[in-house]
PDB file of C-alpha atoms and ligand atoms in Angstrom:
ATOM      1  CA  UNK A  89     -79.194 173.003 -48.982  1.00  0.00           C
ATOM      2  CA  UNK A  90     -81.753 174.817 -46.873  1.00  0.00           C
ATOM      3  CA  UNK A  91     -83.532 172.317 -44.631  1.00  0.00           C
ATOM      4  CA  UNK A  92     -86.403 173.360 -42.473  1.00  0.00           C
ATOM      5  CA  UNK A  93     -88.434 171.537 -39.831  1.00  0.00           C
ATOM      6  CA  UNK A  94     -91.874 172.781 -38.899  1.00  0.00           C
ATOM      7  CA  UNK A  95     -93.291 171.817 -35.496  1.00  0.00           C
ATOM      8  CA  UNK A  96     -96.688 172.454 -33.999  1.00  0.00           C
ATOM      9  CA  UNK A  97     -99.534 170.544 -32.386  1.00  0.00           C
ATOM     10  CA  UNK A  98    -102.112 168.877 -34.637  1.00  0.00           C
ATOM     11  CA  UNK A  99    -104.271 171.622 -36.120  1.00  0.00           C
ATOM     12  CA  UNK A 100    -101.599 174.302 -35.807  1.00  0.00           C
ATOM     13  CA  UNK A 101    -101.567 174.800 -39.576  1.00  0.00           C
ATOM     14  CA  UNK A 102     -98.129 173.334 -40.202  1.00  0.00           C
ATOM     15  CA  UNK A 103     -99.311 171.460 -43.308  1.00  0.00           C
ATOM     16  CA  UNK A 104    -100.769 174.634 -44.846  1.00  0.00           C
ATOM     17  CA  UNK A 105     -97.692 176.704 -44.011  1.00  0.00           C
ATOM     18  CA  UNK A 106     -95.349 173.968 -45.277  1.00  0.00           C
ATOM     19  CA  UNK A 107     -96.977 174.056 -48.720  1.00  0.00           C
ATOM     20  CA  UNK A 108     -96.488 177.838 -48.886  1.00  0.00           C
ATOM     21  CA  UNK A 109     -92.905 177.643 -47.618  1.00  0.00           C
ATOM     22  CA  UNK A 110     -92.042 174.866 -50.052  1.00  0.00           C
ATOM     23  CA  UNK A 111     -93.280 177.055 -52.888  1.00  0.00           C
ATOM     24  CA  UNK A 112     -91.467 180.201 -51.769  1.00  0.00           C
ATOM     25  CA  UNK A 113     -88.107 178.614 -50.931  1.00  0.00           C
ATOM     26  CA  UNK A 114     -88.341 175.873 -53.601  1.00  0.00           C
ATOM     27  CA  UNK A 115     -88.101 173.079 -51.061  1.00  0.00           C
ATOM     28  CA  UNK A 116     -89.242 169.484 -51.263  1.00  0.00           C
ATOM     29  CA  UNK A 117     -92.159 169.143 -48.826  1.00  0.00           C
ATOM     30  CA  UNK A 118     -92.135 165.923 -46.829  1.00  0.00           C
ATOM     31  CA  UNK A 119     -95.297 165.304 -44.809  1.00  0.00           C
ATOM     32  CA  UNK A 120     -94.975 161.971 -43.047  1.00  0.00           C
ATOM     33  CA  UNK A 121     -98.699 162.077 -42.194  1.00  0.00           C
ATOM     34  CA  UNK A 122     -99.549 162.364 -45.919  1.00  0.00           C
ATOM     35  CA  UNK A 123     -97.096 159.595 -46.815  1.00  0.00           C
ATOM     36  CA  UNK A 124     -98.623 157.308 -44.186  1.00  0.00           C
ATOM     37  CA  UNK A 125    -102.224 158.138 -45.184  1.00  0.00           C
ATOM     38  CA  UNK A 126    -101.310 157.237 -48.752  1.00  0.00           C
ATOM     39  CA  UNK A 127     -99.817 153.913 -47.613  1.00  0.00           C
ATOM     40  CA  UNK A 128    -103.054 153.180 -45.732  1.00  0.00           C
ATOM     41  CA  UNK A 129    -105.126 154.039 -48.809  1.00  0.00           C
ATOM     42  CA  UNK A 130    -102.989 151.819 -51.037  1.00  0.00           C
ATOM     43  CA  UNK A 131    -103.242 149.017 -48.448  1.00  0.00           C
ATOM     44  CA  UNK A 132     -99.489 148.371 -48.498  1.00  0.00           C
ATOM     45  CA  UNK A 133     -97.788 146.320 -45.780  1.00  0.00           C
ATOM     46  CA  UNK A 134     -96.671 149.551 -44.137  1.00  0.00           C
ATOM     47  CA  UNK A 135    -100.184 150.985 -44.418  1.00  0.00           C
ATOM     48  CA  UNK A 136    -101.653 147.922 -42.761  1.00  0.00           C
ATOM     49  CA  UNK A 137     -99.232 148.285 -39.840  1.00  0.00           C
ATOM     50  CA  UNK A 138     -99.870 152.023 -39.500  1.00  0.00           C
ATOM     51  CA  UNK A 139    -103.662 152.201 -39.850  1.00  0.00           C
ATOM     52  CA  UNK A 140    -104.836 151.224 -36.360  1.00  0.00           C
ATOM     53  CA  UNK A 141    -102.048 153.211 -34.702  1.00  0.00           C
ATOM     54  CA  UNK A 142    -102.943 156.367 -36.630  1.00  0.00           C
ATOM     55  CA  UNK A 143    -106.647 155.978 -35.934  1.00  0.00           C
ATOM     56  CA  UNK A 144    -105.856 155.976 -32.203  1.00  0.00           C
ATOM     57  CA  UNK A 145    -103.628 159.038 -32.552  1.00  0.00           C
ATOM     58  CA  UNK A 146    -100.527 157.155 -31.394  1.00  0.00           C
ATOM     59  CA  UNK A 147     -97.127 157.304 -33.068  1.00  0.00           C
ATOM     60  CA  UNK A 148     -96.126 154.798 -35.725  1.00  0.00           C
ATOM     61  CA  UNK A 149     -92.847 153.033 -34.687  1.00  0.00           C
ATOM     62  CA  UNK A 150     -89.669 155.058 -35.186  1.00  0.00           C
ATOM     63  CA  UNK A 151     -87.925 152.460 -37.367  1.00  0.00           C
ATOM     64  CA  UNK A 152     -90.728 152.579 -39.969  1.00  0.00           C
ATOM     65  CA  UNK A 153     -90.587 156.369 -40.153  1.00  0.00           C
ATOM     66  CA  UNK A 154     -86.803 156.401 -40.342  1.00  0.00           C
ATOM     67  CA  UNK A 155     -86.937 153.935 -43.265  1.00  0.00           C
ATOM     68  CA  UNK A 156     -89.435 156.176 -45.070  1.00  0.00           C
ATOM     69  CA  UNK A 157     -87.276 159.271 -44.525  1.00  0.00           C
ATOM     70  CA  UNK A 158     -84.164 157.434 -45.586  1.00  0.00           C
ATOM     71  CA  UNK A 159     -85.621 156.561 -48.974  1.00  0.00           C
ATOM     72  CA  UNK A 160     -87.188 159.998 -49.534  1.00  0.00           C
ATOM     73  CA  UNK A 161     -83.891 161.769 -48.799  1.00  0.00           C
ATOM     74  CA  UNK A 162     -81.825 159.316 -50.871  1.00  0.00           C
ATOM     75  CA  UNK A 163     -84.207 159.732 -53.819  1.00  0.00           C
ATOM     76  CA  UNK A 164     -84.150 163.543 -53.714  1.00  0.00           C
ATOM     77  CA  UNK A 165     -80.485 164.384 -53.368  1.00  0.00           C
ATOM     78  CA  UNK A 166     -80.648 167.068 -56.040  1.00  0.00           C
ATOM     79  CA  UNK A 167     -83.268 169.270 -54.379  1.00  0.00           C
ATOM     80  CA  UNK A 168     -82.511 172.740 -52.967  1.00  0.00           C
ATOM     81  CA  UNK A 169     -83.657 171.591 -49.554  1.00  0.00           C
ATOM     82  CA  UNK A 170     -86.404 169.862 -47.591  1.00  0.00           C
ATOM     83  CA  UNK A 171     -89.227 170.997 -45.396  1.00  0.00           C
ATOM     84  CA  UNK A 172     -90.013 168.332 -42.840  1.00  0.00           C
ATOM     85  CA  UNK A 173     -93.643 168.446 -41.724  1.00  0.00           C
ATOM     86  CA  UNK A 174     -94.588 165.920 -39.049  1.00  0.00           C
ATOM     87  CA  UNK A 175     -91.084 164.532 -38.657  1.00  0.00           C
ATOM     88  CA  UNK A 176     -89.206 164.199 -36.332  1.00  0.00           C
ATOM     89  CA  UNK A 177     -91.705 163.440 -33.585  1.00  0.00           C
ATOM     90  CA  UNK A 178     -89.382 161.710 -31.089  1.00  0.00           C
ATOM     91  CA  UNK A 179     -85.779 162.114 -29.943  1.00  0.00           C
ATOM     92  CA  UNK A 180     -84.848 158.893 -31.735  1.00  0.00           C
ATOM     93  CA  UNK A 181     -86.236 160.329 -34.983  1.00  0.00           C
ATOM     94  CA  UNK A 182     -84.429 163.666 -34.489  1.00  0.00           C
ATOM     95  CA  UNK A 183     -81.094 161.915 -34.005  1.00  0.00           C
ATOM     96  CA  UNK A 184     -81.745 159.676 -37.010  1.00  0.00           C
ATOM     97  CA  UNK A 185     -82.600 162.729 -39.116  1.00  0.00           C
ATOM     98  CA  UNK A 186     -79.263 164.344 -38.226  1.00  0.00           C
ATOM     99  CA  UNK A 187     -77.499 161.185 -39.376  1.00  0.00           C
ATOM    100  CA  UNK A 188     -79.509 160.986 -42.610  1.00  0.00           C
ATOM    101  CA  UNK A 189     -78.716 164.630 -43.395  1.00  0.00           C
ATOM    102  CA  UNK A 190     -75.063 164.003 -42.607  1.00  0.00           C
ATOM    103  CA  UNK A 191     -74.975 161.214 -45.168  1.00  0.00           C
ATOM    104  CA  UNK A 192     -75.951 163.670 -47.899  1.00  0.00           C
ATOM    105  CA  UNK A 193     -73.444 166.219 -46.524  1.00  0.00           C
ATOM    106  CA  UNK A 194     -76.147 168.475 -45.211  1.00  0.00           C
ATOM    107  CA  UNK A 195     -77.807 169.497 -41.956  1.00  0.00           C
ATOM    108  CA  UNK A 196     -80.975 171.033 -40.499  1.00  0.00           C
ATOM    109  CA  UNK A 197     -80.807 174.785 -41.095  1.00  0.00           C
ATOM    110  CA  UNK A 198     -83.817 176.121 -39.198  1.00  0.00           C
ATOM    111  CA  UNK A 199     -86.704 174.964 -37.044  1.00  0.00           C
ATOM    112  CA  UNK A 200     -90.050 176.723 -36.743  1.00  0.00           C
ATOM    113  CA  UNK A 201     -92.511 175.985 -33.955  1.00  0.00           C
ATOM    114  CA  UNK A 202     -96.088 177.156 -34.509  1.00  0.00           C
ATOM    115  CA  UNK A 203     -97.699 177.859 -31.157  1.00  0.00           C
ATOM    116  CA  UNK A 204    -101.468 177.549 -30.861  1.00  0.00           C
ATOM    117  CA  UNK A 205    -103.543 177.072 -27.699  1.00  0.00           C
ATOM    118  CA  UNK A 206    -105.338 173.782 -27.044  1.00  0.00           C
ATOM    119  CA  UNK A 207    -108.874 175.237 -27.267  1.00  0.00           C
ATOM    120  CA  UNK A 208    -108.122 176.717 -30.659  1.00  0.00           C
ATOM    121  CA  UNK A 209    -106.608 173.530 -32.162  1.00  0.00           C
ATOM    122  CA  UNK A 210    -109.506 171.400 -30.923  1.00  0.00           C
ATOM    123  CA  UNK A 211    -111.936 173.837 -32.550  1.00  0.00           C
ATOM    124  CA  UNK A 212    -109.996 173.800 -35.837  1.00  0.00           C
ATOM    125  CA  UNK A 213    -109.683 170.002 -35.924  1.00  0.00           C
ATOM    126  CA  UNK A 214    -113.370 169.427 -35.288  1.00  0.00           C
ATOM    127  CA  UNK A 215    -114.095 171.783 -38.166  1.00  0.00           C
ATOM    128  CA  UNK A 216    -111.581 169.958 -40.376  1.00  0.00           C
ATOM    129  CA  UNK A 217    -113.366 166.688 -39.481  1.00  0.00           C
ATOM    130  CA  UNK A 218    -116.533 168.038 -41.080  1.00  0.00           C
ATOM    131  CA  UNK A 219    -114.718 169.105 -44.239  1.00  0.00           C
ATOM    132  CA  UNK A 220    -112.100 166.390 -44.811  1.00  0.00           C
ATOM    133  CA  UNK A 221    -113.454 163.484 -42.792  1.00  0.00           C
ATOM    134  CA  UNK A 222    -110.054 162.413 -41.465  1.00  0.00           C
ATOM    135  CA  UNK A 223    -110.508 159.361 -39.225  1.00  0.00           C
ATOM    136  CA  UNK A 224    -108.243 160.750 -36.505  1.00  0.00           C
ATOM    137  CA  UNK A 225    -110.097 164.086 -36.217  1.00  0.00           C
ATOM    138  CA  UNK A 226    -112.607 163.070 -33.538  1.00  0.00           C
ATOM    139  CA  UNK A 227    -112.800 164.447 -29.993  1.00  0.00           C
ATOM    140  CA  UNK A 228    -111.153 161.494 -28.256  1.00  0.00           C
ATOM    141  CA  UNK A 229    -108.327 160.993 -30.753  1.00  0.00           C
ATOM    142  CA  UNK A 230    -107.648 164.724 -30.919  1.00  0.00           C
ATOM    143  CA  UNK A 231    -107.052 164.761 -27.154  1.00  0.00           C
ATOM    144  CA  UNK A 232    -104.699 161.828 -27.456  1.00  0.00           C
ATOM    145  CA  UNK A 233    -102.768 163.441 -30.333  1.00  0.00           C
ATOM    146  CA  UNK A 234    -102.386 166.596 -28.274  1.00  0.00           C
ATOM    147  CA  UNK A 235    -101.048 164.591 -25.328  1.00  0.00           C
ATOM    148  CA  UNK A 236     -98.668 162.681 -27.588  1.00  0.00           C
ATOM    149  CA  UNK A 237     -97.438 165.990 -29.019  1.00  0.00           C
ATOM    150  CA  UNK A 238     -96.838 167.462 -25.571  1.00  0.00           C
ATOM    151  CA  UNK A 239     -95.131 164.449 -24.066  1.00  0.00           C
ATOM    152  CA  UNK A 240     -93.156 163.026 -26.999  1.00  0.00           C
ATOM    153  CA  UNK A 241     -92.637 165.782 -29.559  1.00  0.00           C
ATOM    154  CA  UNK A 242     -92.587 169.162 -27.778  1.00  0.00           C
ATOM    155  CA  UNK A 243     -89.495 168.164 -25.723  1.00  0.00           C
ATOM    156  CA  UNK A 244     -87.598 168.072 -29.036  1.00  0.00           C
ATOM    157  CA  UNK A 245     -87.814 171.852 -29.160  1.00  0.00           C
ATOM    158  CA  UNK A 246     -85.088 171.911 -26.484  1.00  0.00           C
ATOM    159  CA  UNK A 247     -82.873 169.822 -28.739  1.00  0.00           C
ATOM    160  CA  UNK A 248     -83.055 172.475 -31.474  1.00  0.00           C
ATOM    161  CA  UNK A 249     -83.045 175.435 -29.083  1.00  0.00           C
ATOM    162  CA  UNK A 250     -79.710 174.146 -27.735  1.00  0.00           C
ATOM    163  CA  UNK A 251     -78.422 174.297 -31.317  1.00  0.00           C
ATOM    164  CA  UNK A 252     -79.779 177.869 -31.713  1.00  0.00           C
ATOM    165  CA  UNK A 253     -81.989 176.812 -34.629  1.00  0.00           C
ATOM    166  CA  UNK A 254     -85.425 177.310 -33.065  1.00  0.00           C
ATOM    167  CA  UNK A 255     -87.857 180.090 -34.053  1.00  0.00           C
ATOM    168  CA  UNK A 256     -91.180 180.341 -32.237  1.00  0.00           C
ATOM    169  CA  UNK A 257     -94.069 181.759 -34.265  1.00  0.00           C
ATOM    170  CA  UNK A 258     -97.552 182.615 -33.032  1.00  0.00           C
ATOM    171  CA  UNK A 259     -99.945 180.336 -34.948  1.00  0.00           C
ATOM    172  CA  UNK A 260    -102.995 182.584 -34.505  1.00  0.00           C
ATOM    173  CA  UNK A 261    -104.311 184.932 -37.194  1.00  0.00           C
ATOM    174  CA  UNK A 262    -104.790 184.575 -40.927  1.00  0.00           C
ATOM    175  CA  UNK A 263    -102.824 182.091 -43.009  1.00  0.00           C
ATOM    176  CA  UNK A 264    -101.039 184.946 -44.776  1.00  0.00           C
ATOM    177  CA  UNK A 265    -100.136 186.763 -41.546  1.00  0.00           C
ATOM    178  CA  UNK A 266     -98.674 183.620 -40.048  1.00  0.00           C
ATOM    179  CA  UNK A 267     -96.766 182.919 -43.261  1.00  0.00           C
ATOM    180  CA  UNK A 268     -95.329 186.436 -43.229  1.00  0.00           C
ATOM    181  CA  UNK A 269     -94.227 186.026 -39.614  1.00  0.00           C
ATOM    182  CA  UNK A 270     -92.489 182.753 -40.419  1.00  0.00           C
ATOM    183  CA  UNK A 271     -90.692 184.309 -43.403  1.00  0.00           C
ATOM    184  CA  UNK A 272     -89.571 187.244 -41.254  1.00  0.00           C
ATOM    185  CA  UNK A 273     -88.021 184.844 -38.738  1.00  0.00           C
ATOM    186  CA  UNK A 274     -86.276 182.904 -41.470  1.00  0.00           C
ATOM    187  CA  UNK A 275     -84.805 186.163 -42.715  1.00  0.00           C
TER     188      UNK A 275
HETATM  189  P1  AMP B 428    -100.097 164.244 -39.143  1.00  0.00           P
HETATM  190  O1  AMP B 428    -100.796 164.322 -40.452  1.00  0.00           O
HETATM  191  O2  AMP B 428     -98.698 164.809 -39.176  1.00  0.00           O
HETATM  192  O3  AMP B 428    -100.917 164.818 -38.006  1.00  0.00           O
HETATM  193  O4  AMP B 428     -99.922 162.677 -38.819  1.00  0.00           O
HETATM  194  C1  AMP B 428    -101.028 161.818 -38.689  1.00  0.00           C
HETATM  195  C2  AMP B 428    -100.628 160.562 -37.941  1.00  0.00           C
HETATM  196  O5  AMP B 428     -99.607 159.860 -38.659  1.00  0.00           O
HETATM  197  C3  AMP B 428    -100.031 160.784 -36.556  1.00  0.00           C
HETATM  198  O6  AMP B 428    -101.017 160.963 -35.558  1.00  0.00           O
HETATM  199  C4  AMP B 428     -99.220 159.497 -36.369  1.00  0.00           C
HETATM  200  O7  AMP B 428    -100.065 158.406 -36.060  1.00  0.00           O
HETATM  201  C5  AMP B 428     -98.675 159.258 -37.766  1.00  0.00           C
HETATM  202  N1  AMP B 428     -97.361 159.924 -37.957  1.00  0.00           N
HETATM  203  C6  AMP B 428     -97.068 160.944 -38.822  1.00  0.00           C
HETATM  204  N2  AMP B 428     -95.790 161.298 -38.722  1.00  0.00           N
HETATM  205  C7  AMP B 428     -95.236 160.483 -37.792  1.00  0.00           C
HETATM  206  C8  AMP B 428     -93.940 160.370 -37.216  1.00  0.00           C
HETATM  207  N3  AMP B 428     -92.934 161.185 -37.596  1.00  0.00           N
HETATM  208  N4  AMP B 428     -93.739 159.411 -36.276  1.00  0.00           N
HETATM  209  C9  AMP B 428     -94.734 158.596 -35.893  1.00  0.00           C
HETATM  210  N5  AMP B 428     -95.980 158.661 -36.357  1.00  0.00           N
HETATM  211  C10 AMP B 428     -96.238 159.594 -37.305  1.00  0.00           C
END
């Protein structure tokens, strides 16, 4: 299996790049943000728990995310690999992901971090707010999501750097240029 994690602050384009990577490498794309937004829309128990947290730009509790990942991985054992978009976001989640991959006799192959400056992501997210109307794309929540990324998620890059799996990619430029740069790093 070829299992990829894509990191980047909100608005870095990791969702867009994940779709392209999933197509090229024939991977199953797992976006935990999309899964959670769907749960909110369907008004499930999980969605009800997650809604207010997501609207504030905070992180949904680790155990809920780990349960979601557990069932997605267990139900897709035959795929060529996964691309994890938006997961892991904490050390607890990263360690749980290693264990979940272990259970299916696999491991994380590569990690990509898309680097984009704060000013640029704020600009992009405010634009996305006009187009998609996502509840968490407003000035205050964006700032909080950026802080959460820096304090809780970015430190995970060290975890993967220590395992020599991390590739840093400049997230500025056209979608196709960025995609090409990611593919070059993946070799
Ligand atoms: P995203 O679409 O990846 O930006 O995620 C949107 C929101 O969903 C985040 O701001 C969190 O509230 C929640 N979320 C998504 N993935 C996770 C995760 N792995 N852990 C905790 N919360 C998450």
